[in-house]
mmCIF file of C-alpha atoms in Angstrom:
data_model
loop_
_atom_site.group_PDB
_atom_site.id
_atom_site.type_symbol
_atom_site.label_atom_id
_atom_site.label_comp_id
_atom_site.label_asym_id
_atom_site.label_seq_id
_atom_site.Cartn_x
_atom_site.Cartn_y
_atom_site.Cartn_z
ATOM 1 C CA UNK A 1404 -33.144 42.584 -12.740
ATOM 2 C CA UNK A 1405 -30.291 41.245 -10.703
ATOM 3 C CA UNK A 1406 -29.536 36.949 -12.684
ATOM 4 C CA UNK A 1407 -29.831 34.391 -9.882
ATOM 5 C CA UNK A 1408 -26.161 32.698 -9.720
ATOM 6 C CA UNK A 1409 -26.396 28.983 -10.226
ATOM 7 C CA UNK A 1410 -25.672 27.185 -7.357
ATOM 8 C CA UNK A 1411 -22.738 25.345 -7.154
ATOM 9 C CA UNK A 1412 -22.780 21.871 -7.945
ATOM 10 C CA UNK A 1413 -21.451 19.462 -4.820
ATOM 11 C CA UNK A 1414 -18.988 17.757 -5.009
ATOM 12 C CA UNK A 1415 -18.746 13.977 -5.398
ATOM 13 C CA UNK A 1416 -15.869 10.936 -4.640
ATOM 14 C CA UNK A 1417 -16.407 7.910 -6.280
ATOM 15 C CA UNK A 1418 -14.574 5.032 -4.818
ATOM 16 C CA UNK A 1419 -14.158 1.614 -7.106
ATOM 17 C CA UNK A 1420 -12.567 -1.411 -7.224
ATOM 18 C CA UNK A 1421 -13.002 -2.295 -10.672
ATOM 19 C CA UNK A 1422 -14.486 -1.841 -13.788
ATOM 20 C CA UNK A 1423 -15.603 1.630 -13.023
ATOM 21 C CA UNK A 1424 -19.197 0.842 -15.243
ATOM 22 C CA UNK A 1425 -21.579 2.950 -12.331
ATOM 23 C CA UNK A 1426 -18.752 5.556 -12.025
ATOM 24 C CA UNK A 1427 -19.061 6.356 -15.812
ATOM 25 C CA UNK A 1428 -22.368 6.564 -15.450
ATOM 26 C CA UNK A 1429 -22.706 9.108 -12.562
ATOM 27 C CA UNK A 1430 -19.759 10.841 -14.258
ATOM 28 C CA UNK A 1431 -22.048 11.329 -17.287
ATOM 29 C CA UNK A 1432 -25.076 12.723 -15.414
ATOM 30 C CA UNK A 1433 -22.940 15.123 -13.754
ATOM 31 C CA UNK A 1434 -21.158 16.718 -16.054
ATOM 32 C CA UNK A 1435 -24.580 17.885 -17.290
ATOM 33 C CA UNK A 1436 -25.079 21.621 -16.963
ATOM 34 C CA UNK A 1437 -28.162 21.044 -14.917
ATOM 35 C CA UNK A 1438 -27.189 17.811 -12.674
ATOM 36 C CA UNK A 1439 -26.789 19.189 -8.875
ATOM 37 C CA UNK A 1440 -23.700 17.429 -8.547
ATOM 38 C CA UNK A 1441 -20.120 16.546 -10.342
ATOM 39 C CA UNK A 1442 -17.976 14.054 -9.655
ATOM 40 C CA UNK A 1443 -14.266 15.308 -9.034
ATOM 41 C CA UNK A 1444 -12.067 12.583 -7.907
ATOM 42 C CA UNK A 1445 -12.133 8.876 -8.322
ATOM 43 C CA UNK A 1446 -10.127 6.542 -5.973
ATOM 44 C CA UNK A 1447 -9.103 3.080 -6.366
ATOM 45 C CA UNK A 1448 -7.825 0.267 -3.667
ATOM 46 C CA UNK A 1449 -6.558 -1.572 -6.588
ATOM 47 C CA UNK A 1450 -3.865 -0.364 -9.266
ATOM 48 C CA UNK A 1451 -4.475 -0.071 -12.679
ATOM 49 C CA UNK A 1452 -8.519 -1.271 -12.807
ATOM 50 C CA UNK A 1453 -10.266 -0.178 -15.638
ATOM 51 C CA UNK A 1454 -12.499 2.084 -14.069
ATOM 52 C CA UNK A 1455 -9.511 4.757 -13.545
ATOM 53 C CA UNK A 1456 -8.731 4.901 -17.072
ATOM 54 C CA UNK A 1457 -12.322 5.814 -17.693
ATOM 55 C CA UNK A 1458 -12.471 8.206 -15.140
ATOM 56 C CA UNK A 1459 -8.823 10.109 -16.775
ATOM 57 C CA UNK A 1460 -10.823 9.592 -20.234
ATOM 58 C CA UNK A 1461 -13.545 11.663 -19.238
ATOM 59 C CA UNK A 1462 -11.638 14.510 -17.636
ATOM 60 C CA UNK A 1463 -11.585 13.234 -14.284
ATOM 61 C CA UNK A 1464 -8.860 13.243 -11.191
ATOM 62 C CA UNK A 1465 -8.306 8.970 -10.808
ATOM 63 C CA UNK A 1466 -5.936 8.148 -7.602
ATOM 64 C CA UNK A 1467 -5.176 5.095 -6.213
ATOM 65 C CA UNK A 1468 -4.597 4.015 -2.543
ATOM 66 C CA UNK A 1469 -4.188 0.371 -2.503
ATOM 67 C CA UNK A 1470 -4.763 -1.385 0.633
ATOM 68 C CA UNK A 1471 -2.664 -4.083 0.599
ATOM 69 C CA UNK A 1472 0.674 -1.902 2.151
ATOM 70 C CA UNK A 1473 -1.662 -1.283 4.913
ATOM 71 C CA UNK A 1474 -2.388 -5.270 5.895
ATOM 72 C CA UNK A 1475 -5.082 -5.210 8.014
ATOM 73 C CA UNK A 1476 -4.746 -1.606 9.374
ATOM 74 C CA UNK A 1477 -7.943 -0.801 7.575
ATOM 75 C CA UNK A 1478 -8.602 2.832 9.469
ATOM 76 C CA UNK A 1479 -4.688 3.974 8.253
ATOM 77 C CA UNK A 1480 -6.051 3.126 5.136
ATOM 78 C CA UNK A 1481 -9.476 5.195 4.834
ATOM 79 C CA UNK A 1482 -7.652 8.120 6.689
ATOM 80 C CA UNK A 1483 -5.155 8.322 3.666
ATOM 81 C CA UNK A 1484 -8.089 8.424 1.529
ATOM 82 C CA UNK A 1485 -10.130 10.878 3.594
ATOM 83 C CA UNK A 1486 -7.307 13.469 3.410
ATOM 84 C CA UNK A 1487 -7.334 13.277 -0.584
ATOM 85 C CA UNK A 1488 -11.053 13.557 -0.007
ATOM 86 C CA UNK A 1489 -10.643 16.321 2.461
ATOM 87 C CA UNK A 1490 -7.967 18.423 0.136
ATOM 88 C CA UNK A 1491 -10.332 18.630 -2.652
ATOM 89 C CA UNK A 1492 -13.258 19.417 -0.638
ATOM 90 C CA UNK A 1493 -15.573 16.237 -1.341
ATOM 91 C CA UNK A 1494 -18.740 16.516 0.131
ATOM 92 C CA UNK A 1495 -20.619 13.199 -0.691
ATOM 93 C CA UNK A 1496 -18.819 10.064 -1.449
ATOM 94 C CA UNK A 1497 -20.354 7.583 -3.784
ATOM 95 C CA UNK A 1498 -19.425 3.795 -3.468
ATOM 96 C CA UNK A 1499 -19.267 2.182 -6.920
ATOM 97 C CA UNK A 1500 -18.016 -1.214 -6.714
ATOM 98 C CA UNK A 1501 -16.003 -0.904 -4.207
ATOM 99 C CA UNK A 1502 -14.753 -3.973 -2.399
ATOM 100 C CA UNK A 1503 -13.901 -3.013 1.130
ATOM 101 C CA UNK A 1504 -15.529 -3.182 4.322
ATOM 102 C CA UNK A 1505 -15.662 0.413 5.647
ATOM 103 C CA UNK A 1506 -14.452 0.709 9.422
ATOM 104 C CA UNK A 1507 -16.921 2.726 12.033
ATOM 105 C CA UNK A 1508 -14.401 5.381 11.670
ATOM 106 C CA UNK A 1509 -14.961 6.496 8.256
ATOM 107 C CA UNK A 1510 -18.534 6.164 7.934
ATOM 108 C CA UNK A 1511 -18.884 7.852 11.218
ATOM 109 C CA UNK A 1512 -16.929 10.620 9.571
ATOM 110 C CA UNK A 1513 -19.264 10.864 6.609
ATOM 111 C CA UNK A 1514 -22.423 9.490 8.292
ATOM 112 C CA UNK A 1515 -25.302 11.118 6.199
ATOM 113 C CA UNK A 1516 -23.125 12.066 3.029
ATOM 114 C CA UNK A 1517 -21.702 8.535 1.937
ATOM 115 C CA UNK A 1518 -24.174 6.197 -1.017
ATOM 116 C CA UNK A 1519 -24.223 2.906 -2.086
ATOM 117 C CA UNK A 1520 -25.297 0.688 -5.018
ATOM 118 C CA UNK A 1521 -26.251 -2.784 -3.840
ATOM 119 C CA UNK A 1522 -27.670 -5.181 -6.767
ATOM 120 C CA UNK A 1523 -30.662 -6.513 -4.860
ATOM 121 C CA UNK A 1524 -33.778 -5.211 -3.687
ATOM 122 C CA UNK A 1525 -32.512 -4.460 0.269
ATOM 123 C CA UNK A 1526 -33.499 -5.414 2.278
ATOM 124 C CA UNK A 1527 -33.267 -8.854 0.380
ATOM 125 C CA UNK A 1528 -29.826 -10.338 -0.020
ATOM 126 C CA UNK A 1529 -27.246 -8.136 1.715
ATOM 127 C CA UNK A 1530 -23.930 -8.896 1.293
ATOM 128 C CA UNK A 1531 -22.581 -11.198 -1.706
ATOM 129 C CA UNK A 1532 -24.110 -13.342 -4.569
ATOM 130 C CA UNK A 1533 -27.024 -11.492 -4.771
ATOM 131 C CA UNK A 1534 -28.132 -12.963 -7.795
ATOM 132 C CA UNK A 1535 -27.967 -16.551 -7.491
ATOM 133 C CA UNK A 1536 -29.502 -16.225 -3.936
ATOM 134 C CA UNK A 1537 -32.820 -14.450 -5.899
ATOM 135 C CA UNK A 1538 -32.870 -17.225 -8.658
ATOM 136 C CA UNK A 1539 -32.433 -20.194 -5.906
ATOM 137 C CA UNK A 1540 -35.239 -18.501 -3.779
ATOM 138 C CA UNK A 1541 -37.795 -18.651 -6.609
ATOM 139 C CA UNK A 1542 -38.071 -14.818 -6.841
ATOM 140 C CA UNK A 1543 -39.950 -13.153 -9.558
ATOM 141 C CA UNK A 1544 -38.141 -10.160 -9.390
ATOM 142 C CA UNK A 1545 -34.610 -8.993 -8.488
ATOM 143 C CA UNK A 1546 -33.372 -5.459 -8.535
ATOM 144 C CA UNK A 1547 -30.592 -2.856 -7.135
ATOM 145 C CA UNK A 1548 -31.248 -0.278 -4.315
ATOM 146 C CA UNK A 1549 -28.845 2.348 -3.643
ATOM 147 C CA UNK A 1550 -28.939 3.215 -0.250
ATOM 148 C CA UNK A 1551 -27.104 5.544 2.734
ATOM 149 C CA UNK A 1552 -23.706 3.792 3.907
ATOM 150 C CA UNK A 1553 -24.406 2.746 8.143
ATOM 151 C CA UNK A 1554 -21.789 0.752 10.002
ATOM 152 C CA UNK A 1555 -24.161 -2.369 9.439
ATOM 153 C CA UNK A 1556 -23.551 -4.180 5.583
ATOM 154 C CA UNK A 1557 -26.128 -2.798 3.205
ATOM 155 C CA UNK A 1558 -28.030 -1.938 5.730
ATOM 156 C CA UNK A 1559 -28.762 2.103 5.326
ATOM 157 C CA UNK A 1560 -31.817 3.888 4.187
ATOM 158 C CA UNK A 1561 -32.988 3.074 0.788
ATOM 159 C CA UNK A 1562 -32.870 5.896 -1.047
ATOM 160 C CA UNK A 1563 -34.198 3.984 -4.648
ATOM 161 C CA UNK A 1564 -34.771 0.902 -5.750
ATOM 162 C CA UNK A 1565 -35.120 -0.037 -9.790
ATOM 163 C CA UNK A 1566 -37.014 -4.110 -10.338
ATOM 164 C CA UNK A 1567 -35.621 -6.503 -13.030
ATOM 165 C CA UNK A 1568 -37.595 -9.332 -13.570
ATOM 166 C CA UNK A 1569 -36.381 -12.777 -13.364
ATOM 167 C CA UNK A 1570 -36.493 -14.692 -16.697
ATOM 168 C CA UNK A 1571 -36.830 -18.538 -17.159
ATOM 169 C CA UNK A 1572 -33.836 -19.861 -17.557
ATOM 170 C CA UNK A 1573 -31.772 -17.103 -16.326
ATOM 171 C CA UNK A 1574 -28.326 -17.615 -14.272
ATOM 172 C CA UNK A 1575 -26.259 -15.282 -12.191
ATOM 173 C CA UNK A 1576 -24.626 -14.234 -15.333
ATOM 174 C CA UNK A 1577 -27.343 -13.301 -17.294
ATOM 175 C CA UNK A 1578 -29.446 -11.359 -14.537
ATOM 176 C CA UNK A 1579 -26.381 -9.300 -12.825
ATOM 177 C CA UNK A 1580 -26.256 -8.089 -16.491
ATOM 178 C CA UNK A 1581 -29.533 -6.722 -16.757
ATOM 179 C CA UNK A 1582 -29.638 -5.447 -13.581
ATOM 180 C CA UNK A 1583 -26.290 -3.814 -14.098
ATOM 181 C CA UNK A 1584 -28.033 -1.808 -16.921
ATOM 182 C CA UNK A 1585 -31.134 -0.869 -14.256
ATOM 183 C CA UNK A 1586 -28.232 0.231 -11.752
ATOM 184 C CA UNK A 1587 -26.641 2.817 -14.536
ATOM 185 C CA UNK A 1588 -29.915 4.632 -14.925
ATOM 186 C CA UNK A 1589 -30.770 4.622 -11.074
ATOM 187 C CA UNK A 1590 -27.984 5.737 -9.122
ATOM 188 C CA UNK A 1591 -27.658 9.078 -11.431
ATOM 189 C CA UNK A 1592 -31.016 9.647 -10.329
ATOM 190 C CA UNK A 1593 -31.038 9.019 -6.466
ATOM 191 C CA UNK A 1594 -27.351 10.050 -6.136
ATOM 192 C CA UNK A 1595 -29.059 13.892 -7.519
ATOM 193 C CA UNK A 1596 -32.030 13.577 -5.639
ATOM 194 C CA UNK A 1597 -30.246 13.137 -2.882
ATOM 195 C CA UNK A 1598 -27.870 16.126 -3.145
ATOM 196 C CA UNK A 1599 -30.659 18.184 -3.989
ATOM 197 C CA UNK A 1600 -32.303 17.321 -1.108
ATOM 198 C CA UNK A 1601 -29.316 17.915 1.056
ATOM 199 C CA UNK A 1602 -28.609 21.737 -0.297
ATOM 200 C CA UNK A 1603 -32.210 22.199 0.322
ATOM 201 C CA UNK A 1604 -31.634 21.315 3.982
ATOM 202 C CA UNK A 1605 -28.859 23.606 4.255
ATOM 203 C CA UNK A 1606 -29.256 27.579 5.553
#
């Protein structure tokens, strides 16, 4: 009998600004044999972060594009990143971390391919200081939801959402670091489900 080929895995961008700690992680989960995806290029706005040197350390393409020759031309920006993106035939861009508001060009260009990890549980607390908003509130809970990129701020879809429970006497400090381990097992997770669920769709 005839050995079904394995499918090939998509192919995944990871933009960062930083530290690079949820683009290890979906790094790790797809260089699995039997993750759907695998992440081929990681791009930085910002020279010499730590994330790239992770990404290089675990056999992956790291590029930057910094954004502050392009002053506030933010679209000449994205478009030099969507051509690295488009050379090396990225299909699904994951946001890790990364610090930039996205024009309506770009995520119009991606619109249905393009994640996000946001460290609250969305719709709750868009935007920034997420965690000292849920501790001033009272909350019980606080959380991350990664979610499909729309023109509005952390706005799209949820696609998953993982709860960390508020602690007495918890700060900002203390929470954003559990909930920074909750976002490392999560967005693995959706980001496969996700492409699964997109080659499914497709003929």
């Amino acid at each position: 009998m005839p050995t079904e080929t394995a499918k090939p895995k998509t192919r995944v961008a990871v933009l960062i600004s930083g530290s690079g700690t949820n683009m290890a992680s979906l790094i790790a989960a797809g260089q699995a044999a039997d993750a759907p995806y695998e992440v081929v290029v990681v791009i930085s706005n910002v020279a010499d972060v730590a994330g790239l040197e992770k990404a290089r350390a675990a056999g992956v393409e790291a590029l930057t594009v910094e954004h502050k020759p392009f002053g506030k031309d933010r679209e000449a920006h994205e478009r030099v990143i969507d051509a690295l993106l488009v050379e090396r035939n990225v299909e699904v861009i994951a946001l890790a971390g990364y610090m930039r508001l996205l024009t309506p060009w770009l995520v119009q260009k991606w619109a249905g391919r393009m994640v996000n990890i946001h460290p609250s549980l969305l719709p709750l607390y868009p935007g920034l200081n997420t965690h000292a908003r849920a501790i001033e509130a009272g909350d019980a809970e606080a959380g991350c939801t990664v979610h499909v990129v729309t023109e509005g701020v952390d706005e799209g879809p949820a696609l998953g959402q993982a709860r960390v429970a508020i602690l007495p006497g918890d700060d900002a400090d203390t929470l954003a670091e559990r909930v920074k381990a909750a976002e490392h097992a999560l967005y693995p997770q959706t980001l496969a489900a996700f492409v699964a669920r997109q080659g499914q769709a497709q003929p």
